[in-house]
Amino acid sequence: MTYRIKVPPRTLPVDEAHLVSNLEHWLESLRVYRGSLLVGAAILLLAAGIVGGVLWYDSQTAHKAQDLEQEATLHYFTRPADDPKKADTNLKEAVTLYKRIVEEYPRTLTAPLAAFHLGNALVQANELDAAIEAYKRFVLMYGSNASLLGLVQQRLGYVYLLKGDRDQAAKAYSAVLDIPGALNRDHALFELARLEESLSRPEGALAHYQDLMKNYPNSPLANEAAVRLKVLEVKKSPDPAPASPAPAAAAPATLKKP
């Protein structure tokens, strides 16, 4: 008697839809989502074009700002001492160019330095109110630039002193002390001490001079602060009491003749 062994079929019956290859699936998905993919690709190309355009524009404006700054600085620092008319013309031209940089190219790396020089040039031109506004604009727009902010506040204090406003000058100098990493804190302390002296407040002056000498012993102002400190301490100490006059010598007794 023979036995028949049933061998299972090598392949199971599969629905015809499952026989679509991976490539056909991909092509089908591409056909279905073609519109969305085209829109996405267009958006990516547009974004890349915008970024490239912005970078190109920033590069062009940076070069223009640098050229203007170099020209302005040339006018500012080449004012002939023996030709007042030419010096005045150069100063006005420098002011005009610095203003252009700040107003037309405020986002460039050159703009903060141009804003600082603009304030300085206006001081040289004796336009003190305009200089104050220029320094204040720097604080508002470029306050994160710590390396220049301290110098701007110091110059602002100086201009207020020229105008006779000691209170505002003191605020500007004190602002330097609040700037982390400011490189001119010793100068601010010295100016604050001098202000206290001018206001007949020796205690405040002594405190600022002592702070300067303690925290900035290598400052070029430390020696002068030490001299001023000694002068104030001498003024502060009470005058020594005058020495009592020596008692008058007793007059010799008159001898009577016998």
Short mmCIF file of C-alpha atoms in Angstrom, two decimals:
data_model
loop_
_atom_site.label_atom_id
_atom_site.label_comp_id
_atom_site.label_asym_id
_atom_site.label_seq_id
_atom_site.Cartn_x
_atom_site.Cartn_y
_atom_site.Cartn_z
CA MET A 1 0.00 0.00 0.00
CA THR A 2 1.45 3.30 -1.02
CA TYR A 3 1.13 6.57 0.85
CA ARG A 4 0.96 9.96 -0.76
CA ILE A 5 2.70 12.73 1.12
CA LYS A 6 1.11 16.08 0.68
CA VAL A 7 3.67 18.79 0.03
CA PRO A 8 2.46 22.30 0.81
CA PRO A 9 2.62 24.66 -2.08
CA ARG A 10 5.80 26.72 -2.29
CA THR A 11 3.91 30.02 -2.44
CA LEU A 12 0.75 31.00 -0.78
CA PRO A 13 -1.89 32.69 -2.81
CA VAL A 14 -1.45 36.41 -2.36
CA ASP A 15 -3.76 39.18 -3.30
CA GLU A 16 -2.68 40.82 -6.51
CA ALA A 17 -2.47 44.28 -4.86
CA HIS A 18 0.30 43.00 -2.53
CA LEU A 19 2.49 42.07 -5.45
CA VAL A 20 3.20 45.71 -6.26
CA SER A 21 6.89 46.28 -5.91
CA ASN A 22 8.45 48.82 -3.59
CA LEU A 23 9.33 50.93 -6.58
CA GLU A 24 5.75 50.92 -7.73
CA HIS A 25 4.65 51.91 -4.21
CA TRP A 26 7.09 54.81 -4.29
CA LEU A 27 5.95 55.91 -7.73
CA GLU A 28 2.36 55.70 -6.63
CA SER A 29 3.06 57.79 -3.53
CA LEU A 30 4.93 60.29 -5.66
CA ARG A 31 1.95 60.59 -7.96
CA VAL A 32 -0.45 61.06 -5.07
CA TYR A 33 1.66 63.59 -3.17
CA ARG A 34 3.24 65.23 -6.20
CA GLY A 35 1.51 68.54 -5.58
CA SER A 36 2.61 68.74 -1.96
CA LEU A 37 6.17 67.75 -2.84
CA LEU A 38 6.39 70.37 -5.55
CA VAL A 39 5.11 73.02 -3.16
CA GLY A 40 7.64 71.96 -0.52
CA ALA A 41 10.50 72.02 -3.02
CA ALA A 42 9.43 75.46 -4.20
CA ILE A 43 9.35 76.72 -0.62
CA LEU A 44 12.83 75.35 0.04
CA LEU A 45 14.19 76.97 -3.11
CA LEU A 46 12.52 80.25 -2.21
CA ALA A 47 13.92 80.13 1.33
CA ALA A 48 17.40 79.37 0.01
CA GLY A 49 17.10 82.26 -2.42
CA ILE A 50 15.98 84.62 0.34
CA VAL A 51 18.82 83.56 2.65
CA GLY A 52 21.33 83.93 -0.16
CA GLY A 53 19.93 87.34 -1.04
CA VAL A 54 20.10 88.52 2.56
CA LEU A 55 23.69 87.32 2.91
CA TRP A 56 24.65 89.04 -0.32
CA TYR A 57 22.91 92.26 0.74
CA ASP A 58 24.59 92.19 4.16
CA SER A 59 27.96 91.69 2.51
CA GLN A 60 27.40 94.65 0.20
CA THR A 61 26.21 96.95 2.99
CA ALA A 62 29.13 95.91 5.19
CA HIS A 63 31.60 96.89 2.46
CA LYS A 64 29.86 100.23 1.91
CA ALA A 65 29.84 100.97 5.64
CA GLN A 66 33.53 100.14 5.93
CA ASP A 67 34.39 102.42 3.02
CA LEU A 68 32.42 105.28 4.58
CA GLU A 69 34.01 104.70 7.98
CA GLN A 70 37.51 104.79 6.54
CA GLU A 71 36.74 108.01 4.70
CA ALA A 72 35.17 109.59 7.78
CA THR A 73 38.08 108.59 10.01
CA LEU A 74 40.52 110.03 7.49
CA HIS A 75 38.72 113.38 7.66
CA TYR A 76 38.44 113.24 11.45
CA PHE A 77 42.08 112.50 12.21
CA THR A 78 43.69 114.63 9.50
CA ARG A 79 42.54 118.06 10.60
CA PRO A 80 45.47 120.43 10.05
CA ALA A 81 46.28 122.45 13.15
CA ASP A 82 47.66 125.32 11.08
CA ASP A 83 44.55 125.64 8.89
CA PRO A 84 41.41 126.17 11.03
CA LYS A 85 39.14 126.49 8.02
CA LYS A 86 40.31 123.19 6.54
CA ALA A 87 40.11 121.54 9.97
CA ASP A 88 36.51 122.70 10.37
CA THR A 89 35.62 121.43 6.90
CA ASN A 90 37.15 118.02 7.63
CA LEU A 91 35.30 117.79 10.94
CA LYS A 92 31.94 118.57 9.34
CA GLU A 93 32.59 116.03 6.60
CA ALA A 94 33.45 113.39 9.20
CA VAL A 95 30.21 114.11 11.09
CA THR A 96 28.20 113.76 7.88
CA LEU A 97 29.80 110.43 6.99
CA TYR A 98 29.45 108.98 10.48
CA LYS A 99 25.77 109.93 10.46
CA ARG A 100 25.30 108.15 7.13
CA ILE A 101 26.74 104.94 8.55
CA VAL A 102 24.53 105.01 11.64
CA GLU A 103 21.38 105.91 9.72
CA GLU A 104 21.83 103.88 6.53
CA TYR A 105 23.79 100.86 7.79
CA PRO A 106 22.87 100.48 11.49
CA ARG A 107 23.12 96.66 11.44
CA THR A 108 26.69 96.46 10.19
CA LEU A 109 29.66 95.70 12.42
CA THR A 110 31.04 99.13 11.58
CA ALA A 111 28.02 101.02 12.93
CA PRO A 112 28.81 100.88 16.70
CA LEU A 113 32.28 102.36 16.22
CA ALA A 114 30.87 104.97 13.84
CA ALA A 115 28.23 105.93 16.42
CA PHE A 116 30.94 106.38 19.06
CA HIS A 117 33.09 108.51 16.75
CA LEU A 118 30.02 110.54 15.78
CA GLY A 119 29.52 111.60 19.39
CA ASN A 120 33.20 112.48 19.73
CA ALA A 121 33.19 114.51 16.52
CA LEU A 122 30.11 116.44 17.65
CA VAL A 123 31.90 117.29 20.90
CA GLN A 124 34.83 118.58 18.89
CA ALA A 125 32.37 120.69 16.89
CA ASN A 126 30.98 122.04 20.20
CA GLU A 127 27.54 120.61 19.41
CA LEU A 128 27.07 119.28 22.93
CA ASP A 129 23.34 118.56 22.81
CA ALA A 130 23.75 116.64 19.56
CA ALA A 131 26.68 114.73 21.07
CA ILE A 132 24.57 113.72 24.07
CA GLU A 133 21.85 112.44 21.74
CA ALA A 134 24.44 110.50 19.73
CA TYR A 135 25.82 108.83 22.86
CA LYS A 136 22.32 108.03 24.12
CA ARG A 137 21.47 106.50 20.76
CA PHE A 138 24.54 104.31 21.05
CA VAL A 139 23.40 103.08 24.48
CA LEU A 140 19.95 102.32 23.08
CA MET A 141 21.07 100.56 19.89
CA TYR A 142 24.42 99.02 20.81
CA GLY A 143 24.21 98.61 24.57
CA SER A 144 25.37 95.00 24.26
CA ASN A 145 28.75 96.17 22.98
CA ALA A 146 30.45 96.20 26.39
CA SER A 147 33.88 97.13 25.03
CA LEU A 148 32.59 100.47 23.72
CA LEU A 149 29.70 101.07 26.12
CA GLY A 150 32.00 101.99 29.00
CA LEU A 151 33.82 104.55 26.86
CA VAL A 152 30.53 106.00 25.64
CA GLN A 153 29.27 106.46 29.21
CA GLN A 154 32.56 108.09 30.20
CA ARG A 155 32.36 110.50 27.28
CA LEU A 156 28.72 111.19 28.11
CA GLY A 157 29.74 112.16 31.63
CA TYR A 158 32.41 114.45 30.24
CA VAL A 159 29.88 116.26 28.02
CA TYR A 160 27.50 116.72 30.93
CA LEU A 161 30.36 118.30 32.88
CA LEU A 162 30.97 120.69 29.99
CA LYS A 163 27.32 121.68 30.25
CA GLY A 164 27.61 122.09 34.02
CA ASP A 165 25.24 119.23 34.84
CA ARG A 166 27.12 117.42 37.60
CA ASP A 167 24.25 115.14 38.59
CA GLN A 168 23.90 113.68 35.10
CA ALA A 169 27.67 113.41 34.85
CA ALA A 170 27.77 111.40 38.07
CA LYS A 171 25.05 109.07 36.73
CA ALA A 172 27.00 108.49 33.53
CA TYR A 173 30.25 107.74 35.38
CA SER A 174 28.42 105.46 37.83
CA ALA A 175 26.92 103.57 34.88
CA VAL A 176 30.45 102.57 33.85
CA LEU A 177 30.86 100.74 37.17
CA ASP A 178 27.75 98.67 36.41
CA ILE A 179 29.07 97.40 33.05
CA PRO A 180 30.58 93.90 33.38
CA GLY A 181 34.06 93.82 31.93
CA ALA A 182 34.33 97.58 31.34
CA LEU A 183 37.99 98.46 30.84
CA ASN A 184 37.72 102.05 32.09
CA ARG A 185 36.28 101.53 35.55
CA ASP A 186 39.39 103.13 37.08
CA HIS A 187 38.79 106.29 35.05
CA ALA A 188 35.15 106.36 36.14
CA LEU A 189 36.16 106.05 39.81
CA PHE A 190 38.68 108.86 39.43
CA GLU A 191 36.13 111.15 37.79
CA LEU A 192 33.56 110.36 40.48
CA ALA A 193 36.12 111.21 43.16
CA ARG A 194 36.90 114.52 41.50
CA LEU A 195 33.19 115.27 41.30
CA GLU A 196 32.82 114.60 45.02
CA GLU A 197 35.72 116.94 45.72
CA SER A 198 34.16 119.69 43.61
CA LEU A 199 30.95 119.30 45.61
CA SER A 200 32.86 119.56 48.91
CA ARG A 201 32.10 115.96 49.83
CA PRO A 202 35.49 114.62 50.93
CA GLU A 203 34.10 111.39 52.37
CA GLY A 204 32.75 110.31 48.98
CA ALA A 205 35.97 111.34 47.26
CA LEU A 206 38.06 109.35 49.74
CA ALA A 207 35.91 106.25 49.17
CA HIS A 208 36.33 106.42 45.38
CA TYR A 209 40.09 107.05 45.56
CA GLN A 210 40.52 104.14 47.97
CA ASP A 211 38.44 101.88 45.73
CA LEU A 212 40.58 102.82 42.74
CA MET A 213 43.86 102.14 44.55
CA LYS A 214 42.63 98.85 46.01
CA ASN A 215 41.09 97.31 42.90
CA TYR A 216 43.24 98.89 40.17
CA PRO A 217 46.75 99.31 41.62
CA ASN A 218 48.33 99.18 38.15
CA SER A 219 46.14 101.94 36.77
CA PRO A 220 47.98 105.04 35.51
CA LEU A 221 45.63 107.01 37.78
CA ALA A 222 46.57 105.12 40.95
CA ASN A 223 49.51 107.39 41.81
CA GLU A 224 47.48 110.55 41.36
CA ALA A 225 44.70 109.02 43.44
CA ALA A 226 47.22 108.34 46.21
CA VAL A 227 48.35 111.97 46.16
CA ARG A 228 44.77 113.25 46.28
CA LEU A 229 44.00 110.81 49.08
CA LYS A 230 46.81 112.21 51.24
CA VAL A 231 45.71 115.77 50.55
CA LEU A 232 42.15 114.97 51.60
CA GLU A 233 43.29 113.15 54.72
CA VAL A 234 45.38 116.16 55.74
CA LYS A 235 42.40 118.45 55.20
CA LYS A 236 40.18 116.06 57.12
CA SER A 237 42.43 115.80 60.19
CA PRO A 238 41.83 118.53 62.79
CA ASP A 239 44.37 121.31 63.00
CA PRO A 240 46.82 120.81 65.86
CA ALA A 241 46.07 122.97 68.87
CA PRO A 242 48.33 126.02 69.04
CA ALA A 243 51.10 125.74 71.60
CA SER A 244 50.48 127.58 74.85
CA PRO A 245 52.63 130.68 75.14
CA ALA A 246 55.56 130.31 77.48
CA PRO A 247 55.05 132.10 80.81
CA ALA A 248 56.72 135.46 80.93
CA ALA A 249 59.92 135.54 82.92
CA ALA A 250 59.54 137.21 86.28
CA ALA A 251 60.97 140.68 86.38
CA PRO A 252 64.08 140.86 88.55
CA ALA A 253 63.45 142.43 91.91
CA THR A 254 64.70 145.96 92.24
CA LEU A 255 67.41 146.17 94.81
CA LYS A 256 67.04 149.00 97.23
CA LYS A 257 70.07 150.97 97.99
CA PRO A 258 71.00 150.91 101.63
#
